[in-house]
Structures are given as C-alpha cells and as structure tokens.
XYZ file of C-alpha atoms in Angstrom:
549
model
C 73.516 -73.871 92.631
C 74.129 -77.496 92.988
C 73.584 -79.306 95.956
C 76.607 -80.920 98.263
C 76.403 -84.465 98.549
C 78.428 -86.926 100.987
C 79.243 -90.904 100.352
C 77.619 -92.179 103.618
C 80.093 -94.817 105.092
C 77.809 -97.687 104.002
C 78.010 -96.468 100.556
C 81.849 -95.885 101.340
C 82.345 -98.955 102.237
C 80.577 -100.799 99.313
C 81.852 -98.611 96.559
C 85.444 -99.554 97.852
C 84.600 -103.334 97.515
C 83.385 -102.613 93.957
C 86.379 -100.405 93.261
C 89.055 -103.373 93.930
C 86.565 -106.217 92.703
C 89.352 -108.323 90.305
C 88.732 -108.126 86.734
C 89.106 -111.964 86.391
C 86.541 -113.041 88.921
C 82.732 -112.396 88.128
C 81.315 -111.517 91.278
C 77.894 -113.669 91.930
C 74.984 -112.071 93.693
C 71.833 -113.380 94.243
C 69.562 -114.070 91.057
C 66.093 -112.479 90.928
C 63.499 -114.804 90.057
C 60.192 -113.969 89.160
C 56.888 -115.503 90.898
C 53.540 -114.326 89.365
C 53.554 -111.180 89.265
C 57.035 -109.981 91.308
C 60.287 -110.218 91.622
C 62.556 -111.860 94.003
C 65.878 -112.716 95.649
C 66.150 -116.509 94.372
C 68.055 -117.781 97.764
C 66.200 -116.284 100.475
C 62.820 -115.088 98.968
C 62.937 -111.978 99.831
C 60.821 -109.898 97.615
C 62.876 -107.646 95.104
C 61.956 -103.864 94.488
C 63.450 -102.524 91.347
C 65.479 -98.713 93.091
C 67.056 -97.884 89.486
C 68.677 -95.161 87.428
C 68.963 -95.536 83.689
C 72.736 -95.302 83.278
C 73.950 -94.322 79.503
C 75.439 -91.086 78.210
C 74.678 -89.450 75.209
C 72.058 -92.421 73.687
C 68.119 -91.009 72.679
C 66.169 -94.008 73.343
C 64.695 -95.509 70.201
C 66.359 -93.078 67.998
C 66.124 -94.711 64.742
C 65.524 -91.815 62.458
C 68.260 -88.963 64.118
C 71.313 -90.582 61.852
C 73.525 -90.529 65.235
C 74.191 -94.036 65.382
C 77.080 -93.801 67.746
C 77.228 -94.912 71.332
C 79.062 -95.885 74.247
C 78.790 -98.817 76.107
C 78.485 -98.226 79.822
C 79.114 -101.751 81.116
C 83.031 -101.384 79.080
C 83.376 -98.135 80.400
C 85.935 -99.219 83.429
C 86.938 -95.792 84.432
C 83.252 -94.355 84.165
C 81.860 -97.473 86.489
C 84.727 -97.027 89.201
C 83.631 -92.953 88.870
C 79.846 -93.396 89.179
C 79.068 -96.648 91.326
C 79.836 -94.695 94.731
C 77.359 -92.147 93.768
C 74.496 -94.667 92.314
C 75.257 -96.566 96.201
C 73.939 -93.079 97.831
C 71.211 -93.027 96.093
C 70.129 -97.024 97.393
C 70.415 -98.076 93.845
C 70.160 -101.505 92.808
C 69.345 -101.554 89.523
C 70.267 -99.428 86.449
C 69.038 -99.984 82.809
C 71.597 -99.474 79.745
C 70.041 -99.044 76.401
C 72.992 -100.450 74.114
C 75.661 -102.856 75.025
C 78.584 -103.811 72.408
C 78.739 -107.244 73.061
C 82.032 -107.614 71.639
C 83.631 -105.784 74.739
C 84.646 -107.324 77.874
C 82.157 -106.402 80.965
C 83.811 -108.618 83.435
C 84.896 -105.299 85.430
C 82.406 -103.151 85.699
C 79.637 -106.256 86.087
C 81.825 -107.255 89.094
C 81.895 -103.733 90.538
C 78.133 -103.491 90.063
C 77.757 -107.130 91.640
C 79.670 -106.032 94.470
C 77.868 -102.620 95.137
C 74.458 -105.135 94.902
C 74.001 -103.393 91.781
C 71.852 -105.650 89.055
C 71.690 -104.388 85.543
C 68.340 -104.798 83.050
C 70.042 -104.381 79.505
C 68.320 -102.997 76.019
C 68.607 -105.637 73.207
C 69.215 -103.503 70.427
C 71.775 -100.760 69.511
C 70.878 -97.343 67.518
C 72.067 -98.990 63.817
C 70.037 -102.301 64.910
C 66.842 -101.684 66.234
C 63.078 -102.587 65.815
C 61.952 -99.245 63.657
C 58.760 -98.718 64.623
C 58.028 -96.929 60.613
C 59.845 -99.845 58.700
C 59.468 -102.477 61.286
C 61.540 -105.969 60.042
C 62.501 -109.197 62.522
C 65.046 -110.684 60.522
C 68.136 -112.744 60.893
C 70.861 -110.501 60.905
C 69.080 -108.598 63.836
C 68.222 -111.309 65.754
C 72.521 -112.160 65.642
C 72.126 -108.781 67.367
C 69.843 -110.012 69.969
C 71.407 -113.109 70.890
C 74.818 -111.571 70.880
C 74.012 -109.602 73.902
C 72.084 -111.976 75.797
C 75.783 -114.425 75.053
C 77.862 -111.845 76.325
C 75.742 -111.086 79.436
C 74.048 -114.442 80.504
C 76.883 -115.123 82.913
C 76.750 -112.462 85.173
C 74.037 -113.233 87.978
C 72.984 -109.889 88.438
C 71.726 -109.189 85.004
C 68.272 -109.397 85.817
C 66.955 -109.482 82.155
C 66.602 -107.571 78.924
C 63.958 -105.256 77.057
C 63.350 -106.428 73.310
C 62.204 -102.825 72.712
C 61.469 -99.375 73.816
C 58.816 -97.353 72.856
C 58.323 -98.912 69.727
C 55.207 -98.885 69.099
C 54.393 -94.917 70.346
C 50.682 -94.218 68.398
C 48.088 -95.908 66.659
C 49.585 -95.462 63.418
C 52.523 -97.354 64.359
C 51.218 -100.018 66.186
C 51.809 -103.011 63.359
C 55.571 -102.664 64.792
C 54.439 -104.701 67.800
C 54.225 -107.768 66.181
C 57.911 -107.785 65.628
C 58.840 -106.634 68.830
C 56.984 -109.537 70.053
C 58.048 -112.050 67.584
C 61.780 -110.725 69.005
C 60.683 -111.883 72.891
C 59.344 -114.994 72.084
C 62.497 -115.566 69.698
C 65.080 -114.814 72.523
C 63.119 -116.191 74.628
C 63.389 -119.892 72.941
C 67.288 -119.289 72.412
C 68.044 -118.573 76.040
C 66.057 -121.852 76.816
C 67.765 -123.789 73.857
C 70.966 -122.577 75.352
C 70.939 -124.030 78.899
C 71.046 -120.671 80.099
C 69.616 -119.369 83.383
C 66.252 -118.193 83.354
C 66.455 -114.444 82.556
C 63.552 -112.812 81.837
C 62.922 -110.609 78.468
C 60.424 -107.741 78.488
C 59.647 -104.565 76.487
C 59.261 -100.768 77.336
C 55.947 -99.232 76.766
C 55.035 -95.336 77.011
C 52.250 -93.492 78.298
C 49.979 -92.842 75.113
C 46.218 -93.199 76.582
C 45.198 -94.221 72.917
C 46.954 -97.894 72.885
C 48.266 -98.075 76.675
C 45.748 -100.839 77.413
C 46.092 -102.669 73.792
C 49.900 -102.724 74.185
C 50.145 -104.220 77.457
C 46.860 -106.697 76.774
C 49.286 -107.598 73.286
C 52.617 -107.935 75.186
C 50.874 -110.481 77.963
C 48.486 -112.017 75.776
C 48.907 -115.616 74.045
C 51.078 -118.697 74.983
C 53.768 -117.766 77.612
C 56.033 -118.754 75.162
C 55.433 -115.553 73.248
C 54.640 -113.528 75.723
C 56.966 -110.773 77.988
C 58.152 -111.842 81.281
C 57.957 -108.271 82.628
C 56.509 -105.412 81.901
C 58.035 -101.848 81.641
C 56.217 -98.530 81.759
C 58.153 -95.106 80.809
C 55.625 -93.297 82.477
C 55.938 -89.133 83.680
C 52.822 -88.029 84.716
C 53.674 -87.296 88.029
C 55.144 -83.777 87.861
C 56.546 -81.258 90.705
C 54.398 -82.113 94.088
C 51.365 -84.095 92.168
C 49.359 -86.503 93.983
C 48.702 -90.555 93.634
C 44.873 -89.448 91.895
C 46.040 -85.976 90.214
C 48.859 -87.736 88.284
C 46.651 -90.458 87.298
C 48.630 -93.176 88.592
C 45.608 -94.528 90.564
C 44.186 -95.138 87.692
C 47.426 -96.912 86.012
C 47.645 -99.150 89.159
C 44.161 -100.039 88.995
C 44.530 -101.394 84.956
C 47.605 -103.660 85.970
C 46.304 -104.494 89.433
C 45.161 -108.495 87.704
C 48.405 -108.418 85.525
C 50.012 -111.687 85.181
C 53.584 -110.812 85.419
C 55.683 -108.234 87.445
C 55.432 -104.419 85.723
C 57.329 -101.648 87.334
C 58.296 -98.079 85.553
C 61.318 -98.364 83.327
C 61.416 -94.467 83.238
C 59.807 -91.569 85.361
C 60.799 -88.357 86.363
C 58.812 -85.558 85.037
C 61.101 -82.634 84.779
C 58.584 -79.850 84.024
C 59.531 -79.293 87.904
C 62.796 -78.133 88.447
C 65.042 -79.455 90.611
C 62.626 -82.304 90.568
C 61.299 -83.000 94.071
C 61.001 -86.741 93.449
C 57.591 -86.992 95.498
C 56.704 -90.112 93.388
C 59.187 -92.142 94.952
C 56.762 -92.423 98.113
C 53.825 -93.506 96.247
C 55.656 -95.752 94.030
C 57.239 -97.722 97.222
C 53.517 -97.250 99.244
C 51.107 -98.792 100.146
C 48.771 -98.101 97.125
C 51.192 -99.438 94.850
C 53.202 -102.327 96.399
C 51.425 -104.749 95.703
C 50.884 -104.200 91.494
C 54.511 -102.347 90.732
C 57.712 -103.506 91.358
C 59.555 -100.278 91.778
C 60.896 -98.081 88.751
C 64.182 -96.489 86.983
C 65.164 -93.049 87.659
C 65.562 -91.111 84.110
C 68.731 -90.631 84.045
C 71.953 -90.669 85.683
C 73.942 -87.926 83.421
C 73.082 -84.108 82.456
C 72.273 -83.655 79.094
C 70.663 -81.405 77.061
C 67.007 -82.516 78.176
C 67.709 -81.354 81.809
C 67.272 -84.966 83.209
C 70.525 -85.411 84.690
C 71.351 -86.532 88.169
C 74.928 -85.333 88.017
C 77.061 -82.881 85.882
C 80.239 -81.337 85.714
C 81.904 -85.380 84.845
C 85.969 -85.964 84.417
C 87.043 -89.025 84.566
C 87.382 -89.559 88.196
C 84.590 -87.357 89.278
C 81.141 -85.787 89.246
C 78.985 -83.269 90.475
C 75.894 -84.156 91.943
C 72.760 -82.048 91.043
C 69.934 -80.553 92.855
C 67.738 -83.525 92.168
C 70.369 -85.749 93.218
C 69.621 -84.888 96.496
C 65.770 -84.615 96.217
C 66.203 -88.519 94.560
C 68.579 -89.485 98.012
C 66.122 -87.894 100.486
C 62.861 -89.335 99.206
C 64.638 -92.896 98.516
C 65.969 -93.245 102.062
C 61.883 -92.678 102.794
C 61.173 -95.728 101.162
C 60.231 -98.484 103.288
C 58.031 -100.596 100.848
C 56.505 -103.676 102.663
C 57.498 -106.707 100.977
C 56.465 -110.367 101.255
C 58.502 -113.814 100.832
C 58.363 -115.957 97.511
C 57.390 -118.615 100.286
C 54.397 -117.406 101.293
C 53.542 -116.042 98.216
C 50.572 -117.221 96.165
C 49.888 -115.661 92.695
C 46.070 -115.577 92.123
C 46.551 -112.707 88.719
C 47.403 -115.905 87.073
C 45.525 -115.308 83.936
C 47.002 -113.450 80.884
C 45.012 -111.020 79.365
C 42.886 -111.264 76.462
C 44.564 -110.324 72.783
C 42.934 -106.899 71.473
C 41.091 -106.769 68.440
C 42.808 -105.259 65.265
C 40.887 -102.531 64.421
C 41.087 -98.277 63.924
C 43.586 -97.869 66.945
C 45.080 -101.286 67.064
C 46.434 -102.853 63.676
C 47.746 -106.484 64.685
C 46.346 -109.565 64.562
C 47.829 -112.446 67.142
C 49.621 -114.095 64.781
C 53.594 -113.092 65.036
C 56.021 -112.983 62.181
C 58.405 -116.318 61.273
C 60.886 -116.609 62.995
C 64.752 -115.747 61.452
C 65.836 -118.546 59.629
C 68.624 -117.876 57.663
C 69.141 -121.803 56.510
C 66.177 -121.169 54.895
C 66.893 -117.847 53.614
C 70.005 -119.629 51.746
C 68.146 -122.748 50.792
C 65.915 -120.554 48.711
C 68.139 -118.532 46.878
C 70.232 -121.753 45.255
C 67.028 -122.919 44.039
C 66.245 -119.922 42.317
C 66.782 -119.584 38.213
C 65.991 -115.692 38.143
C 67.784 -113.286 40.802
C 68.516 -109.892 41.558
C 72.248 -109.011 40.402
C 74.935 -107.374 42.793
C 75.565 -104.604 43.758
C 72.297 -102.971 43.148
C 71.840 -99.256 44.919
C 68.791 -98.363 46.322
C 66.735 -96.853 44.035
C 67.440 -100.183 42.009
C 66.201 -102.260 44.107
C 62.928 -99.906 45.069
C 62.274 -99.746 41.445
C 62.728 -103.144 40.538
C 59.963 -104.198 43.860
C 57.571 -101.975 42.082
C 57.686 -103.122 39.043
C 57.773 -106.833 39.766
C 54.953 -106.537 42.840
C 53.259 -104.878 40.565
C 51.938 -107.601 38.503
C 48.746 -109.895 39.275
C 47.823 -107.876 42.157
C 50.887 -108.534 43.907
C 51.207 -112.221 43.363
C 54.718 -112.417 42.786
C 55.068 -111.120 46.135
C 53.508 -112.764 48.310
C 55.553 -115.186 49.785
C 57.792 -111.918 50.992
C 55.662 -109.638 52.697
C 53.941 -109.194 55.919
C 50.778 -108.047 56.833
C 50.053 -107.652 60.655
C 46.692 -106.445 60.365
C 45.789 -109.551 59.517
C 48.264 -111.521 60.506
C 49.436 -112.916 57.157
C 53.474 -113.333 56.488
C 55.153 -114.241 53.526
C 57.542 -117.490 54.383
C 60.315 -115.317 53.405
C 59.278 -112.101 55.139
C 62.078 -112.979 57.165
C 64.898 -112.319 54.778
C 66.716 -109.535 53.756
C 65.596 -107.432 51.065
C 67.860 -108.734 48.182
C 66.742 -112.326 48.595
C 63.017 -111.012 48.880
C 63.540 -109.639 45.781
C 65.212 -112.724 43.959
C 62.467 -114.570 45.307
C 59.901 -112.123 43.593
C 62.080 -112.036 40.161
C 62.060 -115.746 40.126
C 57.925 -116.557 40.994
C 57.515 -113.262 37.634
C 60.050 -115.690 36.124
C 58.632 -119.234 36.333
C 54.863 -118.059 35.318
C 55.907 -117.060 32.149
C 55.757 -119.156 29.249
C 58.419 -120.450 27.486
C 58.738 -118.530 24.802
C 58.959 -115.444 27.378
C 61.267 -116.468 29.725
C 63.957 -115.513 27.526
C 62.941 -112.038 28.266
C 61.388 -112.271 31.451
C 64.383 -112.027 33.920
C 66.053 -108.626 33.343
C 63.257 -105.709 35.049
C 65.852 -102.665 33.555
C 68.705 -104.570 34.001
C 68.510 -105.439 37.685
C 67.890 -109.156 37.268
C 69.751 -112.028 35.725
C 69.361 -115.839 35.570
C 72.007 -118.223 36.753
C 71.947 -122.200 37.204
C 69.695 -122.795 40.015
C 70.515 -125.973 42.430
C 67.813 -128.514 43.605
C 67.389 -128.644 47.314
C 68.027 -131.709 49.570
C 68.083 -132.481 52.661
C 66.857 -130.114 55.318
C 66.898 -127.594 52.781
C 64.202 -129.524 50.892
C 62.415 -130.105 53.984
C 62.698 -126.416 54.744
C 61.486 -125.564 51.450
C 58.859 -127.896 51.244
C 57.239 -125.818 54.296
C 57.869 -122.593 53.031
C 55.804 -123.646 49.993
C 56.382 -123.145 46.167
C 54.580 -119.675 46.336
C 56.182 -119.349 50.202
C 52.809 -119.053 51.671
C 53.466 -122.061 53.865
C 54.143 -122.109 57.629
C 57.790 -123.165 58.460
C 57.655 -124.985 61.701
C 61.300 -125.931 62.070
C 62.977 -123.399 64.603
C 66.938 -122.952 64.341
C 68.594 -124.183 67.295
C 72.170 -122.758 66.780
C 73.115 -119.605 66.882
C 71.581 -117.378 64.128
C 73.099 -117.515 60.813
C 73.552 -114.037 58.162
C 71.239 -115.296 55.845
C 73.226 -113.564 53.651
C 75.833 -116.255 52.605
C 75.335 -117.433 49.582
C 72.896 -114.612 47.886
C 73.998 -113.083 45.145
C 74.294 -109.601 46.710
C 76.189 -110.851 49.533
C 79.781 -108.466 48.102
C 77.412 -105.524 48.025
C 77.618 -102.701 50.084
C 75.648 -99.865 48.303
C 72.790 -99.812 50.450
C 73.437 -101.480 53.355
C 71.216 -99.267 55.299
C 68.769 -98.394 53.064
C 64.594 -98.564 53.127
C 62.962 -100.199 50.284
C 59.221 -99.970 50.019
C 57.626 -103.133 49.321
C 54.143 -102.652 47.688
C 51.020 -104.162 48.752
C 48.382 -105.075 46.942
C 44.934 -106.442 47.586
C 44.573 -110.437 47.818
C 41.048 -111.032 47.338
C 38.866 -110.446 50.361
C 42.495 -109.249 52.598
C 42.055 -105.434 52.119
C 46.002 -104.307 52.581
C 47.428 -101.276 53.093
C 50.524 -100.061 51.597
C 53.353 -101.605 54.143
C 57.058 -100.793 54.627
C 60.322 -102.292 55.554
C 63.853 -101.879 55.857
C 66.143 -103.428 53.115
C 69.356 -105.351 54.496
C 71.249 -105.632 51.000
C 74.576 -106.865 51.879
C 75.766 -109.635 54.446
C 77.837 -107.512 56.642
C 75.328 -107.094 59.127
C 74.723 -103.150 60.159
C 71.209 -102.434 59.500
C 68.423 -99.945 60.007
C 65.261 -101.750 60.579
C-alpha cells in the first residue's frame, strides 16, 4: 500500500518559485567549491553535504553491452522537472545525479527550477552509444567531442556542481586496464575546462563496491599529478541493508580506508533494497558523527520505479506521482539529519597527500602511464602522409581480417604505433584514432618495409587496401608528426587547445557507414621483453560520430 505524503509549506513554497522560474533567466545559486577533502558553499563557507537522488528514467548505468541505446534527458524534460522538483524538496534534496545529458537540448528551464528549489545537479559525461566500455575500452577523439559537449552545454549554470567521467567502469580484476582511459578522460576534461576560462567544476568518477580492486581503484583515481587526478570521489556502495549497523555493514571499515583521502568522496549510490520498503537507517550514519568528517553525504538510488524495485515514486503522468513506501522512510530519516559541519574558514586540510599508484600486477593491470590524449589534427596529419590505406567502405569483418593479417607480421611490428598496452603502460602514438586510420597506418608501415620490387604487391591484404598519392606534412602537421615518430612510438606533447576535432575528416573511410559501431580486435603480439596479452578495442569506422567504445 503506498504511503501518503504531504508538500510541507517550505517545500510548497520553494517548488512554486521553481515552478514560475523564467525560461530566459538562469537562476545563480551559490557555487560549491572544494577545500581538501570537502565541499562547500563558495560565498559563505558553509560546509556542503551532498542530500541527493539519482534522477533518470529508464537508463541502466554503464550499459554498454544491452543494445538499448536510447535515453531521455532529464534536465530537457520541462514537464517532468515542474512534476518532480516539489517532491525531491520534501525529501531535503539538494543534489541529484543524471547519467546522460543531450547536450544539444536547451536546459535553461529545468536548471533554473532546480537552482531555485537549491537543487545542484552532478552530471554523467557519457551517454549509452558513447561511453568508456570497460571490455573494449578506447579514449579517442570523437568521444572526447562527447565529453566536452556536455561540460559546454552545462558550465553556465552555477549549480552544476561537477561531472563523473565514468561509472563503474572498471567492475573486476579482469577489467581493470579500462581505468586508464577513464582516467586519461578526467585529466583530458579537466585541461579543457581550464583552457576554456571556465569556472572551476570539478570532474570525478563512480567506483563500486568490489573488495578485490576497491583500494587499487581509488589509490589509481587519486594517485599522480593533480592534473590527472579526480577531484572527487564517488562510491556506489549498498552494503547497508534493512536495519544493519555502522560495523555489520562494513562501512566502518570503508570510512576508515578514505579517512587520509585527499579529496572529498561521498556515495554516488546506496540503497540496498534486499529490505523492502527500505527503512533508510543509513541516512543517520552517513550524516553522523562517525562519518562526517571523511564523506560528504551520498545519492539516493533512484527517484523512479522500475523494474529493479528502487523507485521512490510510481504511478507517474505528466503532472503527477505517487510517492512510495520508501519515500517516506527516505523523508523521515533525512529530516533526522543534523550533520555537524565546519566553515571553509576555519578549515585546514592536513589529508593533503595523494595516495600512492598501485602496482600492476594479478588483480591490478595498469601501469601510471595514461593513454595520449585525442588529437584529431594529428589523426588527419597522418593519414595524408600515408601511400598505402585502407579503402572505404569496408564492413567489419573486413577490417578485423585485414588487422590480423597485417599485425600479424614481425611480431606485431606493423602495429605498434596503434595499440595500447596498459599493463605496461605503452601506447601507440596513434592509439588515439579511430580504427580505420589505425589500420591505414598499419597497411602503410607493411607497405614501406617492403622492397621495391614488392611494393607493387604489397598494398592490397584481400582487397581491403589501396595506394593513393600521399602528401608531405608541414607545418604543425610536421611538427606533430615528427613527435609521433616514423614507427609512432614517440610521445606527442602538443595538447589541442580548441575544441576537439572528428579525426575523421580527411580519412579515406570518412563516407562509410558500415560499421560505425562495430568492435575490431586488434592483435597483440610480444615486443621483446613486454609480455602482452591479447587486447581489444572498439572500431569508430566512419566520421559521423556515434560510437560504442
């Protein structure tokens, strides 16, 4: 039977300011800030705990392999936002997390009715068709457009408080190598809100609760320049189940492993729903004593009913909602919550000190050293000064056939200056392009190590190469080529400072759509004392810019 629940006048009162907020007017609010290792209000110091519901209807976080791509994006959703902000202000929230935002829709409404409400928003980077896969991991150019689009169409709102570069990617030990391109992705968006004049908005990533890397993940995520590092740290964390206790549900033990961490950390899911209607008895540990002083508060999951029974509300038209048992549990144990809280004045970090990088080894399979950066200048600078390249319109079993065959010479020589290895820490130059130019790339190193009287024969592997009249590079593109190295085994150390570029222009599949989502396995071979594993990635083999990686 669900459970009655009243607007209480204050929550009246601000849902009817958010309701008649003006379309054409961003509403500021107070920026949060972050000092050491918490949050708070920028003007008056006032330290910030996170009270949040993760706010998205039908989206499975990090759902990659399902083949539903589709989504809706929350912060366009006018009608839904005038609907549900009354019933987020009962429950004290002031922060929900959305896990895919179409930047190409207008949020000035709903980010207004939020602002008004007091309402600040922490935003997913990447979108079900463009994500970080954690099996065919790839940081390339076309997905770091992705990126930066969202942080563009959300940087001027003051209450987005920042953005996740990844949830859950990295989920076992078998997986872990995915890491390095999440990271590579923070320190990436990092630089281009900074090159950008934007505000300082921090960018973080979502970890869950697997006991076998929890320690190596948030060591990796914190570890290294600050440049590269996360600004905040979010744990999906659901131990605490029915009417556990701060020891039974372990999350002594959590508080105690992040109690020196360097920045703020706070749960960006919890709930435990073995328990039903969930009593919510976390919510007075989480804002107590025990806790205060290491986590910053946590995110509800989730606002709507869905199949997995995790729903705050049900029973949604377009105007209304009905709240659920746990709705009310959440309400009472919230309005319990009186967390003490200190001022940025007064403040002093001492957890100053970022933690060590793990070791590759079994359990962890990364090195420190992150994947390039997406260049796509220098993705197009190398393909006009190649002789042999891969011809249009190839499908995918083309393309995986023709990476076999060509990676499978010398060990893998020819391939080299395209793959990544973060075991060891070892990427190709041109790791960062998409698949088709990876390939020319490959054709043309097969290509210019044959002799002479080869050649003739040497660019065709079954049909799915031919040679064309390759360009000499000037200019920055000879400077960016000179880096990258004839074999592309060089470091480039020139960053983009625009916006990203499809790397795509140019390259000789760039009319192709036949496998614009496709995965292409890349062999690996041993290089001399590197022992390396077979690795995949995703293939991007058309310009247009929807990918799977």
């Amino acid at each position: 039977m669900k459970s009655p629940v009243f607007i209480s006048a204050v929550g009246a009162a601000l849902a009817a300011v958010a309701l008649f907020a003006s379309p054409a007017v961003a509403v500021d609010v107070d920026p949060i800030v972050i000092k050491g290792s918490h949050f708070f209000y920028k003007t008056n110091g006032t330290e910030f705990f996170i009270r949040g519901v993760a706010y998205q209807k039908g989206y499975s976080t990090n759902d990659t392999q399902s083949g539903n791509n589709a989504y809706t994006d929350p912060l366009a959703d006018v009608n839904g936002c005038k609907r549900d902000i009354p019933y987020l202000v009962q429950l004290q929230t002031n922060t929900i997390r959305v896990y895919a935002v179409d930047p190409t829709l207008d949020h000035s409404v709903c980010m207004s009715m939020l602002a008004s409400a007091g309402i600040y928003v922490i935003a997913d980077l990447s979108q079900p068709k463009m994500s970080i896969n954690r099996n065919t991991p790839r940081w390339e150019v076309d997905l770091f457009a992705r990126y930066t689009s969202v942080v563009d169409s959300l940087q001027n709102y003051t209450n987005v408080l920042g953005f996740f570069a990844g949830n859950e990617v990295s989920n076992q030990p078998n997986n872990t190598a995915a890491s390095a391109f999440v990271k590579a992705a923070v320190r990436d968006t990092k630089t281009y809100i900074k090159q950008r004049n934007y505000r300082a908005i921090g960018v973080g990533y979502a970890a869950n609760d697997d006991p076998d890397i929890r320690v190596e993940l948030a060591d990796y995520f914190n570890c290294g320049p600050t440049s590269d590092s996360i600004d905040f740290w979010g744990y999906n964390i659901y131990s605490w189940c029915g009417n556990s206790t701060y020891t039974e549900s372990l999350y002594d033990k959590r508080t105690a492993e992040f109690a020196d961490y360097s920045v703020p950390a706070f749960f960006a899911e919890y709930g435990c729903n073995h328990e039903r209607p969930r009593p919510f008895t976390e919510v007075g540990a989480l804002f107590g004593d025990n806790m205060t002083s290491v986590w910053s508060g946590g995110i509800v999951y989730m606002y709507f009913q869905e199949s997995n029974n995790y729903g705050l509300v049900s029973s949604i038209s377009e105007s209304s909602a009905s709240p659920l048992p746990d709705f009310s549990s959440l309400s009472k144990q919230i309005a319990m919550a009186t967390p003490k809280t200190t001022n940025s004045a007064s403040y002093n970090p001492t957890n100053t000190k970022a933690r060590a990088c793990p070791t590759s080894g079994s359990s962890w399979r990364v090195a420190s050293a992150l994947p390039p950066s997406p260049n796509g200048e220098l993705c197009n600078c190398m393909q006009q000064t190649l002789t042999c390249v891969a011809k249009p319109g190839l499908d995918t079993n083309s393309v995986q056939k023709a990476f076999d065959s060509v990676c499978g010479y010398s060990n893998g020589l020819y391939c080299a200056g395209v793959q990544p290895f973060p075991d060891n820490g070892t990427y190709g130059a041109y790791s960062m392009c998409n698949s088709t130019e990876q390939l020319s790339f490959a054709f043309d190193q097969y290509y210019k190590a044959q002799n002479k009287q080869n050649q003739a024969s040497a660019c065709d592997f079954g049909g799915a190469a031919q040679t064309r009249a390759a360009a000499s590079a000037s200019g920055n593109c000879q400077n960016l080529v000179s880096q990258a190295g004839t074999a592309g085994a060089g470091t480039v150390t020139s960053v983009p400072t625009g916006k990203p570029e499809s790397s795509s222009k140019g390259s000789p599949s760039s009319s192709s759509t036949k496998a614009s989502a496709s995965m292409v396995h890349v062999p690996s071979f041993d290089f001399g004392l590197l022992k390396l594993g077979a690795y995949i990635v995703g293939a991007v083999l058309t310009g247009v810019g929807m990918i799977l990686l």
